[in-house]
Amino acid sequence: MPDLKELMGSIGNWFLFSKRVIGLFFREGISRKVLIQQMYQVGVRSMVTTCVAGIFVGAILAIQINLQLKDFGAQSFLGGLSTSTTIRNLGPVLIAFLLSGRVGAFSSAELGTMAITDQLNAIRCLGLNPLAVIIMPRLVALTISSFLLLVLGLGLTVFGGIIISSIYLNVNPLQFVSHIPQFVSGSSIFIGVLKSFLFGLIIGTISCFVGYKTTGGAEEVGRSVRRTAVVTLVSIIVIDFLVSFVVESVTQLIMS
Amino acid sequence: MRALGNWAIREWGQLAYPTGLFWASIVGLLKSLTRASLRGKEITKQIYECAVMSLPVIAFSLGIVSLMSVLEFSWHMKVVLKQDALVPGFSLILTIREVAPVVTAMLLASRVGASISAEMGVMKITEQLDQLKLLAVSEVDYLLIPRWIGCIVANVTLTLISIAIAGIVTVFIAARWMGYQPAEFYNSLLLFTTGHDLEGALLKALCFGTLIPFVSASYGLRCAQGSQGVGDAATQAVARSSLLIIISDLLINSIWWMP
């Protein structure tokens, strides 16, 4: 099975790469100016996308959950249930999908262009380590700003749900909000935030890794973008499942 | 205010170009149907590229997603309704209506959409598109229509396949971990779902399958010079088509399942 061997090889390479870059971050630190500059570049460009994504995801899930609750005549639970489902499970995944297409693909295209036009080699010639100078600030900035954007988007999903349910589903905002505390506990919010952080880390490390390893010509940059997008989406799904599974097992252990 | 106006005009322009391509392809498709000059071989190749090559990734992802959605729903139902008899049916319905079409389309947008725009971008910067023009071959007929058909076929079939996979995984998990009988599960499924829901999912698949190639092609065909341009085009294509997928999903949701 050469495919499987290749897959395992790249997972291992990715892991080593992330370990080395994150180790560099903890050993050498990062200048605050560079970090803020990079975060500004990544964050501000994707702000509109994230806001739109958050509001729309909240609205979509409110409509869907409303459909399901209508069969039970339990529409009054709409606010709590849709907010809880969005924050715990589907919200981070869908917003991270959009963000990975925007942020992850962009930085892997940028790094890939740098790699194929020998800009990384030029830095090596100057006696500097490209991992420390180019990759590490980007990876840290990507991780932090994806995390912040995801949390912002998650917050906005609540507004999306409120807007759609008041203008379209005839559930007034107060009724919507009043059920939220009943379902959304601290642990749900913690799970949402934990997932957001892990997705930010995934987007950052994978896009930097694929971009850094790009070789060849212009076509390879396009292929890198595609590979980043697909791999990020699949890993987001897998990580999401693992977090849900672990949390579920831990709660069952505690309960029993 | 002026910045807002400029932004609106720019966004409108971004949307207008794929729409123009869409009309051009409909006209081209009708013309080539009357002349019976569709490029059968190319279409088959595109269907293979879009559908068959994406199958493993999508099957794997949807399996995991439906697993996760059973887990999460069982947690919610225990808290909310104090009963979990309906959990598998409930989570499968959400998968059919919402998760399967959207996740499939997102994966296709990042796989197929990025490769369409990168391919067209490379053709543009290496002047292959100009050569097509020189040969009096329309790029819409030659490049876009096969990809459009390929994408639609891929999206519809893959959505159906992913719904089937979600069904199998959910039944298996429900029977294995939670002690439901498969028959009980299908009972609760048939109680809540109708053909209307499946048609809605197919409508979504059709719409997303049209969206992806046109948005991606519009970025590829307008790709800027240089290798930077190709990367930018692919990135923009993925980002824009996934955003449009979410927006059109809300539209379809609110129209198709009108309360």
mmCIF file of C-alpha atoms in Angstrom, chain B residues 87-220:
data_model
loop_
_atom_site.group_PDB
_atom_site.id
_atom_site.type_symbol
_atom_site.label_atom_id
_atom_site.label_comp_id
_atom_site.label_asym_id
_atom_site.label_seq_id
_atom_site.Cartn_x
_atom_site.Cartn_y
_atom_site.Cartn_z
ATOM 1 C CA VAL B 87 -31.821 10.208 18.738
ATOM 2 C CA PRO B 88 -30.603 8.301 15.659
ATOM 3 C CA GLY B 89 -33.544 9.358 13.530
ATOM 4 C CA PHE B 90 -33.175 12.905 14.677
ATOM 5 C CA SER B 91 -29.490 13.180 13.927
ATOM 6 C CA LEU B 92 -29.860 11.473 10.561
ATOM 7 C CA ILE B 93 -32.528 13.967 9.514
ATOM 8 C CA LEU B 94 -30.212 16.867 10.265
ATOM 9 C CA THR B 95 -27.549 15.088 8.241
ATOM 10 C CA ILE B 96 -29.861 14.586 5.267
ATOM 11 C CA ARG B 97 -31.249 18.092 5.211
ATOM 12 C CA GLU B 98 -28.210 20.073 6.080
ATOM 13 C CA VAL B 99 -24.896 18.486 6.865
ATOM 14 C CA ALA B 100 -24.483 16.059 3.953
ATOM 15 C CA PRO B 101 -25.086 18.576 1.130
ATOM 16 C CA VAL B 102 -23.058 21.352 2.743
ATOM 17 C CA VAL B 103 -20.056 19.275 3.805
ATOM 18 C CA THR B 104 -19.935 17.526 0.421
ATOM 19 C CA ALA B 105 -20.102 20.844 -1.378
ATOM 20 C CA MET B 106 -17.399 22.392 0.819
ATOM 21 C CA LEU B 107 -15.058 19.476 0.199
ATOM 22 C CA LEU B 108 -15.774 19.613 -3.527
ATOM 23 C CA ALA B 109 -15.235 23.376 -3.552
ATOM 24 C CA SER B 110 -11.813 22.989 -2.017
ATOM 25 C CA ARG B 111 -10.832 20.035 -4.175
ATOM 26 C CA VAL B 112 -12.463 20.646 -7.534
ATOM 27 C CA GLY B 113 -12.964 24.408 -7.345
ATOM 28 C CA ALA B 114 -9.347 25.128 -6.507
ATOM 29 C CA SER B 115 -8.112 22.824 -9.236
ATOM 30 C CA ILE B 116 -10.436 24.353 -11.852
ATOM 31 C CA SER B 117 -9.256 27.853 -11.080
ATOM 32 C CA ALA B 118 -5.601 26.840 -10.850
ATOM 33 C CA GLU B 119 -5.832 24.988 -14.163
ATOM 34 C CA MET B 120 -7.506 27.880 -15.935
ATOM 35 C CA GLY B 121 -5.090 30.320 -14.313
ATOM 36 C CA VAL B 122 -2.106 28.358 -15.599
ATOM 37 C CA MET B 123 -3.703 28.247 -19.054
ATOM 38 C CA LYS B 124 -4.147 31.996 -18.921
ATOM 39 C CA ILE B 125 -0.618 32.878 -17.836
ATOM 40 C CA THR B 126 0.908 30.481 -20.373
ATOM 41 C CA GLU B 127 -1.291 32.069 -23.070
ATOM 42 C CA GLN B 128 -3.124 28.880 -23.902
ATOM 43 C CA LEU B 129 -6.405 30.751 -23.582
ATOM 44 C CA ASP B 130 -5.225 33.243 -26.200
ATOM 45 C CA GLN B 131 -4.435 30.349 -28.515
ATOM 46 C CA LEU B 132 -7.958 29.011 -28.046
ATOM 47 C CA LYS B 133 -9.251 32.430 -29.034
ATOM 48 C CA LEU B 134 -6.993 32.359 -32.076
ATOM 49 C CA LEU B 135 -8.523 29.045 -33.124
ATOM 50 C CA ALA B 136 -12.006 30.611 -32.740
ATOM 51 C CA VAL B 137 -12.865 28.124 -29.993
ATOM 52 C CA SER B 138 -14.996 29.566 -27.223
ATOM 53 C CA GLU B 139 -13.441 28.965 -23.835
ATOM 54 C CA VAL B 140 -16.911 28.597 -22.360
ATOM 55 C CA ASP B 141 -17.816 25.754 -24.721
ATOM 56 C CA TYR B 142 -14.414 24.131 -24.615
ATOM 57 C CA LEU B 143 -13.481 24.349 -20.943
ATOM 58 C CA LEU B 144 -16.379 25.378 -18.819
ATOM 59 C CA ILE B 145 -19.335 23.260 -19.953
ATOM 60 C CA PRO B 146 -17.616 19.882 -19.388
ATOM 61 C CA ARG B 147 -16.538 21.008 -15.926
ATOM 62 C CA TRP B 148 -20.000 22.257 -15.129
ATOM 63 C CA ILE B 149 -21.617 18.951 -16.073
ATOM 64 C CA GLY B 150 -18.891 17.072 -14.209
ATOM 65 C CA CYS B 151 -19.416 19.135 -11.085
ATOM 66 C CA ILE B 152 -23.183 18.754 -11.092
ATOM 67 C CA VAL B 153 -23.000 14.995 -11.591
ATOM 68 C CA ALA B 154 -20.346 14.749 -8.893
ATOM 69 C CA ASN B 155 -22.204 16.835 -6.379
ATOM 70 C CA VAL B 156 -25.553 15.104 -6.806
ATOM 71 C CA THR B 157 -24.184 11.566 -6.738
ATOM 72 C CA LEU B 158 -21.791 12.279 -3.898
ATOM 73 C CA THR B 159 -24.541 13.854 -1.823
ATOM 74 C CA LEU B 160 -26.665 10.744 -2.307
ATOM 75 C CA ILE B 161 -23.730 8.498 -1.473
ATOM 76 C CA SER B 162 -22.896 10.488 1.624
ATOM 77 C CA ILE B 163 -26.495 10.320 2.824
ATOM 78 C CA ALA B 164 -26.356 6.555 2.384
ATOM 79 C CA ILE B 165 -23.069 6.347 4.281
ATOM 80 C CA ALA B 166 -24.460 8.507 7.064
ATOM 81 C CA GLY B 167 -27.456 6.161 7.293
ATOM 82 C CA ILE B 168 -25.301 3.069 7.533
ATOM 83 C CA VAL B 169 -22.922 4.557 10.100
ATOM 84 C CA THR B 170 -25.760 5.890 12.228
ATOM 85 C CA VAL B 171 -27.596 2.561 12.266
ATOM 86 C CA PHE B 172 -24.425 0.715 13.105
ATOM 87 C CA ILE B 173 -23.480 3.021 15.958
ATOM 88 C CA ALA B 174 -27.017 3.143 17.300
ATOM 89 C CA ALA B 175 -27.236 -0.641 17.330
ATOM 90 C CA ARG B 176 -23.758 -1.191 18.705
ATOM 91 C CA TRP B 177 -23.299 1.472 21.364
ATOM 92 C CA MET B 178 -26.757 2.583 22.316
ATOM 93 C CA GLY B 179 -28.770 -0.579 21.982
ATOM 94 C CA TYR B 180 -31.395 0.457 19.439
ATOM 95 C CA GLN B 181 -32.909 -2.001 17.011
ATOM 96 C CA PRO B 182 -32.332 -1.042 13.359
ATOM 97 C CA ALA B 183 -36.065 -1.394 12.680
ATOM 98 C CA GLU B 184 -36.905 0.984 15.501
ATOM 99 C CA PHE B 185 -34.458 3.406 14.021
ATOM 100 C CA TYR B 186 -36.017 3.348 10.571
ATOM 101 C CA ASN B 187 -39.438 3.755 12.145
ATOM 102 C CA SER B 188 -38.376 6.944 13.859
ATOM 103 C CA LEU B 189 -36.708 8.087 10.657
ATOM 104 C CA LEU B 190 -39.803 7.561 8.519
ATOM 105 C CA LEU B 191 -41.905 9.293 11.138
ATOM 106 C CA PHE B 192 -40.160 12.592 10.572
ATOM 107 C CA THR B 193 -38.808 12.611 7.071
ATOM 108 C CA THR B 194 -40.517 12.694 3.710
ATOM 109 C CA GLY B 195 -39.516 12.782 0.081
ATOM 110 C CA HIS B 196 -39.642 16.554 0.369
ATOM 111 C CA ASP B 197 -36.493 16.541 2.509
ATOM 112 C CA LEU B 198 -34.567 14.377 0.085
ATOM 113 C CA GLU B 199 -35.655 16.600 -2.796
ATOM 114 C CA GLY B 200 -34.440 19.586 -0.811
ATOM 115 C CA ALA B 201 -31.034 17.957 -0.362
ATOM 116 C CA LEU B 202 -30.846 17.234 -4.097
ATOM 117 C CA LEU B 203 -31.840 20.811 -4.904
ATOM 118 C CA LYS B 204 -29.024 22.005 -2.660
ATOM 119 C CA ALA B 205 -26.590 19.671 -4.393
ATOM 120 C CA LEU B 206 -27.677 20.934 -7.816
ATOM 121 C CA CYS B 207 -27.310 24.553 -6.756
ATOM 122 C CA PHE B 208 -23.904 24.104 -5.124
ATOM 123 C CA GLY B 209 -22.705 22.026 -8.059
ATOM 124 C CA THR B 210 -23.514 24.936 -10.363
ATOM 125 C CA LEU B 211 -21.998 27.501 -8.047
ATOM 126 C CA ILE B 212 -18.581 25.877 -7.668
ATOM 127 C CA PRO B 213 -17.401 25.706 -11.308
ATOM 128 C CA PHE B 214 -18.632 29.160 -12.264
ATOM 129 C CA VAL B 215 -17.147 30.986 -9.311
ATOM 130 C CA SER B 216 -13.858 29.106 -9.663
ATOM 131 C CA ALA B 217 -13.707 29.624 -13.418
ATOM 132 C CA SER B 218 -14.397 33.312 -13.039
ATOM 133 C CA TYR B 219 -11.330 33.666 -10.847
ATOM 134 C CA GLY B 220 -9.219 31.407 -13.039
#
